[in-house]
Each structure stands twice: as C-alpha cells, then as structure tokens.
PDB file of C-alpha atoms in Angstrom:
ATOM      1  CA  UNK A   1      20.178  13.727 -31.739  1.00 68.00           C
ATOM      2  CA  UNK A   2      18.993  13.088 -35.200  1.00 73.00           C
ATOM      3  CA  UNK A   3      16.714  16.305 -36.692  1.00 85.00           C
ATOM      4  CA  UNK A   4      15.275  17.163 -39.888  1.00 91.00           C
ATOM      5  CA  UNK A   5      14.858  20.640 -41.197  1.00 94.00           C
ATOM      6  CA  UNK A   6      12.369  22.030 -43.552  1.00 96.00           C
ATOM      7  CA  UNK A   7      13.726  25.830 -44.068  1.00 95.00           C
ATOM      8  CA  UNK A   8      10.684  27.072 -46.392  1.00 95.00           C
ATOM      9  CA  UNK A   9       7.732  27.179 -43.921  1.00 94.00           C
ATOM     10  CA  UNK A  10       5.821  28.266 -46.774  1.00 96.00           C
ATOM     11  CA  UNK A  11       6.058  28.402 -50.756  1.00 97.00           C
ATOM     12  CA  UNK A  12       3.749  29.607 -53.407  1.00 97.00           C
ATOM     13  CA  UNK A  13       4.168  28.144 -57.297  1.00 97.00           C
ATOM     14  CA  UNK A  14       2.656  28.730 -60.262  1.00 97.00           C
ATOM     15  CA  UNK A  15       0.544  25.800 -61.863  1.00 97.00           C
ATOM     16  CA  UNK A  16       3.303  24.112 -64.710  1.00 97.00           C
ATOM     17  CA  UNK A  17       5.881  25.884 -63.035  1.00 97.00           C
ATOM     18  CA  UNK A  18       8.921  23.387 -61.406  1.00 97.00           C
ATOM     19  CA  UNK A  19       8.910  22.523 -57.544  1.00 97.00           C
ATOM     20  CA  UNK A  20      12.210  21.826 -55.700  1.00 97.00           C
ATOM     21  CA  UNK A  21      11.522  21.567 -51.667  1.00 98.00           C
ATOM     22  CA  UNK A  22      14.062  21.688 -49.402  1.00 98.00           C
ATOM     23  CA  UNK A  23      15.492  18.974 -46.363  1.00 97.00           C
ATOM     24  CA  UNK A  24      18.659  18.487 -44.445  1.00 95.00           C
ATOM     25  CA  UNK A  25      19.231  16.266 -41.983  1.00 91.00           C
ATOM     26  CA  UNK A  26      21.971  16.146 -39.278  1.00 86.00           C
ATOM     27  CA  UNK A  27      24.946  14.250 -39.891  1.00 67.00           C
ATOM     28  CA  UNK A  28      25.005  10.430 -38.819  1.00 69.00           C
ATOM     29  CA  UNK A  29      25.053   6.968 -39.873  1.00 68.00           C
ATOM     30  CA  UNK A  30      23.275   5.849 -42.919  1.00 71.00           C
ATOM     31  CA  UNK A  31      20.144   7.291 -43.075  1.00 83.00           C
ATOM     32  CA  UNK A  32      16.444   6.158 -44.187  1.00 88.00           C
ATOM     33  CA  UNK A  33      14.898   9.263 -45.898  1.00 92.00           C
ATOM     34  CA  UNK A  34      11.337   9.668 -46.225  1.00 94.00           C
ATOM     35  CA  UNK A  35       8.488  12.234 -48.227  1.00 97.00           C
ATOM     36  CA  UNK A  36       5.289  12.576 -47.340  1.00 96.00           C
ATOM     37  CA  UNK A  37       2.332  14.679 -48.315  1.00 96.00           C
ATOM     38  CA  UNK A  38      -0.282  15.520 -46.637  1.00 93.00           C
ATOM     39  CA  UNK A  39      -3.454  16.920 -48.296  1.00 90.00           C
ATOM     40  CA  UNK A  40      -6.163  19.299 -46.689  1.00 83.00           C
ATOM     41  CA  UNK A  41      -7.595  17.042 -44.261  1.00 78.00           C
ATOM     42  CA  UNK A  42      -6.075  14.110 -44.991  1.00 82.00           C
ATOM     43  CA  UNK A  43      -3.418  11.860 -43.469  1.00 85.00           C
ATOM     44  CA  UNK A  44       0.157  11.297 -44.548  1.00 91.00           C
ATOM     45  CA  UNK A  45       0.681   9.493 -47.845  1.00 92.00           C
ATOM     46  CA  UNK A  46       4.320   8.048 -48.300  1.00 92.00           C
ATOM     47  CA  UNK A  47       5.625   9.699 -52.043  1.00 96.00           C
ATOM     48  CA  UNK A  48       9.189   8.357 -52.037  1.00 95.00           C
ATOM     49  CA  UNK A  49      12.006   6.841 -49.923  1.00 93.00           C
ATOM     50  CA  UNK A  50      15.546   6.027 -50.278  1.00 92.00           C
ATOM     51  CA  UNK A  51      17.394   3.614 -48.625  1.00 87.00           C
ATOM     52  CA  UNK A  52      20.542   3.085 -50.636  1.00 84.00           C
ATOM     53  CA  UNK A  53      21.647   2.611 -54.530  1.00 86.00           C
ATOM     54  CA  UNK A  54      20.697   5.258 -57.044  1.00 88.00           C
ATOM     55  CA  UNK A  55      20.492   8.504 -54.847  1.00 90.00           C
ATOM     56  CA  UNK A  56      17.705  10.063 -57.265  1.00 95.00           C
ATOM     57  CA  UNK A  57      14.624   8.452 -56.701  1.00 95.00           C
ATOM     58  CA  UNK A  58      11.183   8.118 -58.427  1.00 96.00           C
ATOM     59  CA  UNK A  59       8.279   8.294 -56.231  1.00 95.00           C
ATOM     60  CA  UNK A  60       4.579   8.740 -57.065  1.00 94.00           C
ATOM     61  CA  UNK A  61       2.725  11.746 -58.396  1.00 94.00           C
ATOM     62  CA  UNK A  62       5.789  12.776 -60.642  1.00 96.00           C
ATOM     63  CA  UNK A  63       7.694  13.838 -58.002  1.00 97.00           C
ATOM     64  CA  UNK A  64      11.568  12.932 -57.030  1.00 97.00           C
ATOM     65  CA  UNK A  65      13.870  13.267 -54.497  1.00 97.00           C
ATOM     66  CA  UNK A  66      17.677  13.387 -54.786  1.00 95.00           C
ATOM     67  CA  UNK A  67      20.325  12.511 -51.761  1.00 93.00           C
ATOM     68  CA  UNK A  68      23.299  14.369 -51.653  1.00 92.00           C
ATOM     69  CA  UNK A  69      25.643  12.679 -48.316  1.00 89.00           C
ATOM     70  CA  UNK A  70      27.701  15.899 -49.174  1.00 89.00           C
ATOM     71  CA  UNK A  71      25.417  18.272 -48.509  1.00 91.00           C
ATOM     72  CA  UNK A  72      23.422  16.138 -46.357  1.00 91.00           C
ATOM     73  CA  UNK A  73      20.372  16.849 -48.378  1.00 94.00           C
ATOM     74  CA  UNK A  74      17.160  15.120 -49.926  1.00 96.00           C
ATOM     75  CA  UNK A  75      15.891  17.731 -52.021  1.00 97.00           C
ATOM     76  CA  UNK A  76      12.166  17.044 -53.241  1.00 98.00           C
ATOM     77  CA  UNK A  77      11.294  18.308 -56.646  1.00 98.00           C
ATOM     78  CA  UNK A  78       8.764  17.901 -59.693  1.00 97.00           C
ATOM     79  CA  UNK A  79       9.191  19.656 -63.390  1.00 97.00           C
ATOM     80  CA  UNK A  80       5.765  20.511 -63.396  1.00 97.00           C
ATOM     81  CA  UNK A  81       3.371  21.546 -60.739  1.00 97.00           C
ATOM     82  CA  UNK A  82      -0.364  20.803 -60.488  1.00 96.00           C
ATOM     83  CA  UNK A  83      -3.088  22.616 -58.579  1.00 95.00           C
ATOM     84  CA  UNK A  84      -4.001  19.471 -56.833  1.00 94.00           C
ATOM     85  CA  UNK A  85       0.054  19.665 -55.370  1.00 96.00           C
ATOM     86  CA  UNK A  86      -1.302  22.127 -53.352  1.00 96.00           C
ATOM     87  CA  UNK A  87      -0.282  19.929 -50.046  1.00 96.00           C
ATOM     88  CA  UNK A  88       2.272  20.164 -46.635  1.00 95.00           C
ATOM     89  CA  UNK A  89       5.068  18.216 -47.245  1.00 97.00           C
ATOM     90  CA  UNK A  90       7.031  16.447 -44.699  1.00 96.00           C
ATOM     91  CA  UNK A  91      10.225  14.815 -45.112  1.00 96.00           C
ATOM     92  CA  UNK A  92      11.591  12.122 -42.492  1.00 93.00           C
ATOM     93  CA  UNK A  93      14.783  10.661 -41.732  1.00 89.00           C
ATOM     94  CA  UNK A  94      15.416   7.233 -39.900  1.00 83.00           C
ATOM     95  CA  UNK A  95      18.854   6.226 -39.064  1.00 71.00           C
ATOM     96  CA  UNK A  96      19.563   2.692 -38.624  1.00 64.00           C
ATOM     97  CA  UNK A  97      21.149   1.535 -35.776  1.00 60.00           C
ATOM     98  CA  UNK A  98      19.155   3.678 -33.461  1.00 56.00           C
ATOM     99  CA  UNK A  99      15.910   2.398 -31.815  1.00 57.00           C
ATOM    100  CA  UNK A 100      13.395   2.666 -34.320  1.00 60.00           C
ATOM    101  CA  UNK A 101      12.021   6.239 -34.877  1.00 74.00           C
ATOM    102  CA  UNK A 102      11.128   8.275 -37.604  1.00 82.00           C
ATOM    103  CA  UNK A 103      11.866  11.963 -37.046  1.00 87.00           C
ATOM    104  CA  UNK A 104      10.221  14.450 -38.975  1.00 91.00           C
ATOM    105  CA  UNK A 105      10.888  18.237 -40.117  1.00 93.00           C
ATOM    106  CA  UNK A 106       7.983  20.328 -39.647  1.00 93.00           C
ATOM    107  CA  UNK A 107       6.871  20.659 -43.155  1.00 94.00           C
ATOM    108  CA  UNK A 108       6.562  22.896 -46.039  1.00 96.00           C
ATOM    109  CA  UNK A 109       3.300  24.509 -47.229  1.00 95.00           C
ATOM    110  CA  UNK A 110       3.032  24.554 -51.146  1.00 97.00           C
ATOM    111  CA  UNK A 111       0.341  26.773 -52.330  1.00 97.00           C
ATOM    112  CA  UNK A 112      -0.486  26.825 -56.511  1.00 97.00           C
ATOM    113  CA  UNK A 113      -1.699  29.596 -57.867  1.00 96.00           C
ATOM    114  CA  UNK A 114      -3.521  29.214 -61.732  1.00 90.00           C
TER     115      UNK A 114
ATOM    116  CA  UNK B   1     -11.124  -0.491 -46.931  1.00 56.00           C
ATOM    117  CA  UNK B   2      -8.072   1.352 -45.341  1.00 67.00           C
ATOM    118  CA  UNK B   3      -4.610  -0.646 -44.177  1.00 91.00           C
ATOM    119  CA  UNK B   4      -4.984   1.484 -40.738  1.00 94.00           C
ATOM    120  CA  UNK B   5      -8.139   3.220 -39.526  1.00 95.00           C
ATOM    121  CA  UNK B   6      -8.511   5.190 -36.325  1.00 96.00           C
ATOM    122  CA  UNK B   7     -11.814   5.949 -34.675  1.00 96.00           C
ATOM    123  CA  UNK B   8     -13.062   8.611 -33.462  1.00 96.00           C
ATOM    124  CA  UNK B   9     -12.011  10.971 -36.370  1.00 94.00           C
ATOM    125  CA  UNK B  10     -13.388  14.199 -34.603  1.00 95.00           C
ATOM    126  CA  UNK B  11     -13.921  14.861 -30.942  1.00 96.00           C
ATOM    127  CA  UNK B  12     -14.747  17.283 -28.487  1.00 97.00           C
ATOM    128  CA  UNK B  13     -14.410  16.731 -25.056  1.00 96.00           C
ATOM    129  CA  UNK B  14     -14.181  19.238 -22.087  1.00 96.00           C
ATOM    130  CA  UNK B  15     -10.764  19.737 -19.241  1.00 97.00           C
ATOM    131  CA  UNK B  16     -10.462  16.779 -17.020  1.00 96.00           C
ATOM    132  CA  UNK B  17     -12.319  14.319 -19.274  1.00 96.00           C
ATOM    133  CA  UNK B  18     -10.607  10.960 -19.904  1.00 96.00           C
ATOM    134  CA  UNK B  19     -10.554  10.102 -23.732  1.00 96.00           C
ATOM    135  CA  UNK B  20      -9.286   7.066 -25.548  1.00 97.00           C
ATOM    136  CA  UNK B  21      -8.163   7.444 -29.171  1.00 98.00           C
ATOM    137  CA  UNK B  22      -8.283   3.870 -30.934  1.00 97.00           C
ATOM    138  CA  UNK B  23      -6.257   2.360 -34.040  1.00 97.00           C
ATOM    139  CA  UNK B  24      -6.802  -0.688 -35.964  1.00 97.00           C
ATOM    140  CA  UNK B  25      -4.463  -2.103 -38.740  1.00 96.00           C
ATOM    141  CA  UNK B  26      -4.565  -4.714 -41.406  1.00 95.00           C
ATOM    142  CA  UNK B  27      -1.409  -4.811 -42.510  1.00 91.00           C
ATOM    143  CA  UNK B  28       0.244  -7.197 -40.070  1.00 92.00           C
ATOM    144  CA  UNK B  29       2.656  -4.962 -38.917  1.00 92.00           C
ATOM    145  CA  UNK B  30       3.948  -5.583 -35.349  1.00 91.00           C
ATOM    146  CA  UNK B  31       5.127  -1.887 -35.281  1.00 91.00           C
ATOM    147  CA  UNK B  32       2.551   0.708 -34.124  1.00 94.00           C
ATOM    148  CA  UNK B  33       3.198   4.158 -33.328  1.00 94.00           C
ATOM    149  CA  UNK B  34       1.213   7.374 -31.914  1.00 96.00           C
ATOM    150  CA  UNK B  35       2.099  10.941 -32.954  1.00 95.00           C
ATOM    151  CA  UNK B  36      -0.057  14.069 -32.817  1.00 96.00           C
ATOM    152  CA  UNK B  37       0.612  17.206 -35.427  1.00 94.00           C
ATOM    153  CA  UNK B  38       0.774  20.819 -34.333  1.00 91.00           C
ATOM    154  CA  UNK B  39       0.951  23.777 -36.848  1.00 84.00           C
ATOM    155  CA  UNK B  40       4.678  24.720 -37.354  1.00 82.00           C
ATOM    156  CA  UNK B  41       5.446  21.668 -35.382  1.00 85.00           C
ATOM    157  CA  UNK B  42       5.279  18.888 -37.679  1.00 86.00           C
ATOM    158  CA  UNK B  43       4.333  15.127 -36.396  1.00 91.00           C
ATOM    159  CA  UNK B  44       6.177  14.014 -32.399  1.00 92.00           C
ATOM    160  CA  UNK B  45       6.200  11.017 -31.485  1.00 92.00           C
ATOM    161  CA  UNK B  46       4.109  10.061 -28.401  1.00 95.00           C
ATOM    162  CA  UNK B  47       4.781   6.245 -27.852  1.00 94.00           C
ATOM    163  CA  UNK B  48       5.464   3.525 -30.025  1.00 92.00           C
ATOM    164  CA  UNK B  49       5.024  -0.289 -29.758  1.00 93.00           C
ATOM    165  CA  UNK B  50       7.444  -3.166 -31.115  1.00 89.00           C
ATOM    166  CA  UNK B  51       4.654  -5.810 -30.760  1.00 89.00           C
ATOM    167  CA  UNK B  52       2.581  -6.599 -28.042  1.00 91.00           C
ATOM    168  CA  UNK B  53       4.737  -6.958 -24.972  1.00 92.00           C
ATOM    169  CA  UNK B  54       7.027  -3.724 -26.250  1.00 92.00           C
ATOM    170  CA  UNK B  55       5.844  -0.195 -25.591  1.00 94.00           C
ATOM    171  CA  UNK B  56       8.281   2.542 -25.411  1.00 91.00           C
ATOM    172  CA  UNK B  57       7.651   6.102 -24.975  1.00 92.00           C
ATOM    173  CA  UNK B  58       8.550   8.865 -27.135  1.00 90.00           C
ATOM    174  CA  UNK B  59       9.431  12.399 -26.803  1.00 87.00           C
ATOM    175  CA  UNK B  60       6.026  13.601 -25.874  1.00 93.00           C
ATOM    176  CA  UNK B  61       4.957  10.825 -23.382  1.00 94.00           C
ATOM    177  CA  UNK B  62       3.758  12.724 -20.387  1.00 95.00           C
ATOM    178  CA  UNK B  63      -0.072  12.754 -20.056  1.00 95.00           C
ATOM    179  CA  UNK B  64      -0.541  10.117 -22.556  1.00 97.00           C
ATOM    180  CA  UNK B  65      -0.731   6.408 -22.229  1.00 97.00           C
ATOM    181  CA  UNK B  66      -1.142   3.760 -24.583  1.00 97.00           C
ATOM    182  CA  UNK B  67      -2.231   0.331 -24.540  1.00 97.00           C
ATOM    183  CA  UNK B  68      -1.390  -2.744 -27.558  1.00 96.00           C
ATOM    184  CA  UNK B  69      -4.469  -4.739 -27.056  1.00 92.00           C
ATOM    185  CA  UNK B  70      -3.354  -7.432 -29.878  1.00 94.00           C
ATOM    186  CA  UNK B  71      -1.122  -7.261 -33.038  1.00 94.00           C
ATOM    187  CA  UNK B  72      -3.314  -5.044 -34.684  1.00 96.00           C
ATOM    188  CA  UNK B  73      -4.964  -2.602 -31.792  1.00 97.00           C
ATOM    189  CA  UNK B  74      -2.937   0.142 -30.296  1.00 97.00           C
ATOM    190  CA  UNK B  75      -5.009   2.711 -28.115  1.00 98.00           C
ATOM    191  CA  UNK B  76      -3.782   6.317 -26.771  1.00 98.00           C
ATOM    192  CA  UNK B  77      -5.303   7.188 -24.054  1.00 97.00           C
ATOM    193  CA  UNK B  78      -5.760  11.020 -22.177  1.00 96.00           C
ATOM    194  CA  UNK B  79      -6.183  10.499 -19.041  1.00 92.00           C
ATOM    195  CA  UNK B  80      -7.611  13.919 -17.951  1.00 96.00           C
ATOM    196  CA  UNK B  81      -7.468  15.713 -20.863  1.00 96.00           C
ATOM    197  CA  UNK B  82      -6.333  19.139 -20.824  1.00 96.00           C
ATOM    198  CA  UNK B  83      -6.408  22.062 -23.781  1.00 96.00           C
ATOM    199  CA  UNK B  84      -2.711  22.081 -24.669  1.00 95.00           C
ATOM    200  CA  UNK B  85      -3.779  18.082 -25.964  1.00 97.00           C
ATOM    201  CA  UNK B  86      -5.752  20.013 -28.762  1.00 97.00           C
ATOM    202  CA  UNK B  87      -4.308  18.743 -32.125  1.00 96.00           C
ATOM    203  CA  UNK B  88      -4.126  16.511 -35.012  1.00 95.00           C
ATOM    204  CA  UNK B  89      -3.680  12.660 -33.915  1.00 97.00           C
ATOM    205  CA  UNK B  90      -1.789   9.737 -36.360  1.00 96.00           C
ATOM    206  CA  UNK B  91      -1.585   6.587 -35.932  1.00 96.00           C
ATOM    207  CA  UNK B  92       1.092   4.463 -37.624  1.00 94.00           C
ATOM    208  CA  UNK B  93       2.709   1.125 -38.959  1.00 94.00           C
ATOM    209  CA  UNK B  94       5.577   0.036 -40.129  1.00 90.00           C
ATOM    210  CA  UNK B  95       7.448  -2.275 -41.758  1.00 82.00           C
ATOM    211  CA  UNK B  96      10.111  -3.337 -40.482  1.00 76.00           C
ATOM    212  CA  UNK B  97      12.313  -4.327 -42.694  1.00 75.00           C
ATOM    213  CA  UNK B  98      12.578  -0.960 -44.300  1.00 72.00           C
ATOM    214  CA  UNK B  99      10.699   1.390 -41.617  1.00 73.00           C
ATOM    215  CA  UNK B 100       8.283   2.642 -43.753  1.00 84.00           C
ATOM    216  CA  UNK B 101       5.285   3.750 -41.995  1.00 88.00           C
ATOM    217  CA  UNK B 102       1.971   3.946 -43.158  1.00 91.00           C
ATOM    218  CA  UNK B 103      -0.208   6.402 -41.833  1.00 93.00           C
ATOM    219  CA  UNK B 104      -3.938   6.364 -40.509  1.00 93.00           C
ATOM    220  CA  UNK B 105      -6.533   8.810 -41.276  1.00 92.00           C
ATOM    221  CA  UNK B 106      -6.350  11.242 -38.534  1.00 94.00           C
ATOM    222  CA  UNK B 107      -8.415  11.964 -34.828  1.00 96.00           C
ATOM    223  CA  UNK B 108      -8.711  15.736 -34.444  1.00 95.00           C
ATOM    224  CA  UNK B 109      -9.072  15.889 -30.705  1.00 97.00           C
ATOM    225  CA  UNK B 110     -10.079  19.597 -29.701  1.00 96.00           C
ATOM    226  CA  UNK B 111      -9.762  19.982 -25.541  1.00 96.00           C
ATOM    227  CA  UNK B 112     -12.143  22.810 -24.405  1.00 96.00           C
TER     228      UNK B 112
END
C-alpha cells in the first residue's frame, strides 16, 4: 500500500535560519507529490506539487520542494524562515493508476523561535 | 467568499447523538472527499465521492456515512456519535485532472 512518512514529528528553527523538512514515500508507479501547511486553526493550504518535468519545484511562500526517484524523497525546504512559518506541514503522495486517493504523512511541527 | 465551506465549524454534542457535518463547494469539482485529523495521525480518509452516483469508502468508514446531495453538497453523517469521533473534520475537492485537492475550513466535532 502506498504510505508517506514524515520522520521529524517536531522541529524548532530560528527566524532567518534555512528549513529543509523531510518526506519519503514508498516505492511505486509515478507518483503525484503534494505540500501542505496548515496554520493554527486553519485548514490545509496547497504550497507546491509536482507531477513531472523539473523535479525542483517553486511553490508559494518561498518555499520548494525537490524529488529525488532515487531516494524516493520530496524534501521541503526554504533559505530563510519566518515567524509566521510557524505551521504543521503535511506532505501527500497520489499515485496514478490507483483509485483516486491522496495519502498523507502525519506531519511535521515547525516551531520559530526570534 | 471561500471555494469550499463547511458548516458547523465547532460542535459539541453528547454519546449517542446523531450529527451531520455539511460541505459546500464552488469550484465545480465532481470530486469530494471527507477526512478527519488526529494529533500524530495526520488527515484519513473517511469516504470520498466521484460525482453524484459514486461514493466509495475509505479507510476509516465504519460509523460514518455520507451522502452527495448534488455536484456541490457532500454531507458526513455520525450516526450515534461516540467520543473516539472527537477530532478535526476536512472536507475536500479536487481536480481531476491533476488531483489536487483543495481543502475546506475545518468542523471540530468534540463527542462528550
């Protein structure tokens, strides 16, 4: 079955400092890969998503993601953290082919400290 | 005014009630999908809905249903609620062509 993990349950960054969060996904056919944040309170907002071409990707907010089939990775990461980054992340993975479903990892809490 | 809205966005209800969580859309998706959030769990998928005459269940079906009123209305329904149904409720579209999904507001549903 397809899965998603998020290894950092938890990280803590200093404001300016550079962000790279973690996701692998299990091996299959091509995938869809997804970020989302999710701020205090808030529902999911999509940041970036790759689907094939270029594997590094712009999304919104500064942030980017790069795929690596190798590794099986799609590493999120931004030069230069803001306190208002201060969000849970989720990243998602659909494979096509399968019936349509998103599955996602279980997220990674970045906390910014000034 | 938001693509997809879901109504209530807080409520309380007591073990054994019957609650219906509703979710409107704009964005003329015929994909609709129901997931609730738990800490540490991230989001499961309860049911989703192809378009009006498709509704499939997800991994987390039991003591849920769901109903796809029209193109853009996709209820979730407890039908005796029970605390372990505490959580975080999203509502979904998607597009299909890429599977993007675009995410509602949120129903935090608290089961006492």
């Amino acid at each position: 079955a397809q899965s998603v993990t998020q290894p950092d349950i938890h990280i803590t960054v200093s404001e300016g400092a550079s962000l790279e969060l973690r996701c692998n996904y299990s091996y299959g056919a091509t995938p869809y890969l997804f970020w989302y944040v999710q701020s205090p309170g808030q529902g999911l907002q999509l940041l970036l998503k790759y689907f094939s071409g270029d594997t590094l990707v712009q999304g919104i907010k500064g942030f980017e993601a790069e795929f690596k089939r190798s590794q099986s990775s799609f590493n999120l990461r931004k030069p230069s953290v803001h306190w208002s980054d201060a969000a849970e992340y989720f990243c998602a993975v659909f494979y096509t082919g399968t019936a349509s479903k998103l599955t996602f990892g279980t997220g990674t809490r970045l906390q910014v400290t000034l | 005014d938001a693509d997809v809205t879901q109504t209530p966005r807080n409520r309380i209800t007591k073990t054994g009630k019957r609650i219906m969580l509703e979710c409107s859309q704009t964005k003329g998706h015929d994909r609709m999908y129901w997931y609730r959030q738990d800490p540490g769990l991230g989001l499961r998928l309860i049911y989703y809905s192809f378009d009006v005459k498709d509704i499939n269940k997800g991994e987390i079906s039991d003591g849920y249903s769901v109903s796809r009123q029209a193109q853009a209305k996709f209820s979730l329904s407890l039908e005796s609620a029970i605390p372990n149904q505490t959580a975080l409720y999203f509502c979904a579209t998607s597009d299909p062509g890429t599977d993007t999904q675009y995410f509602g507001p949120g129903t935090r549903l608290t089961v006492l």
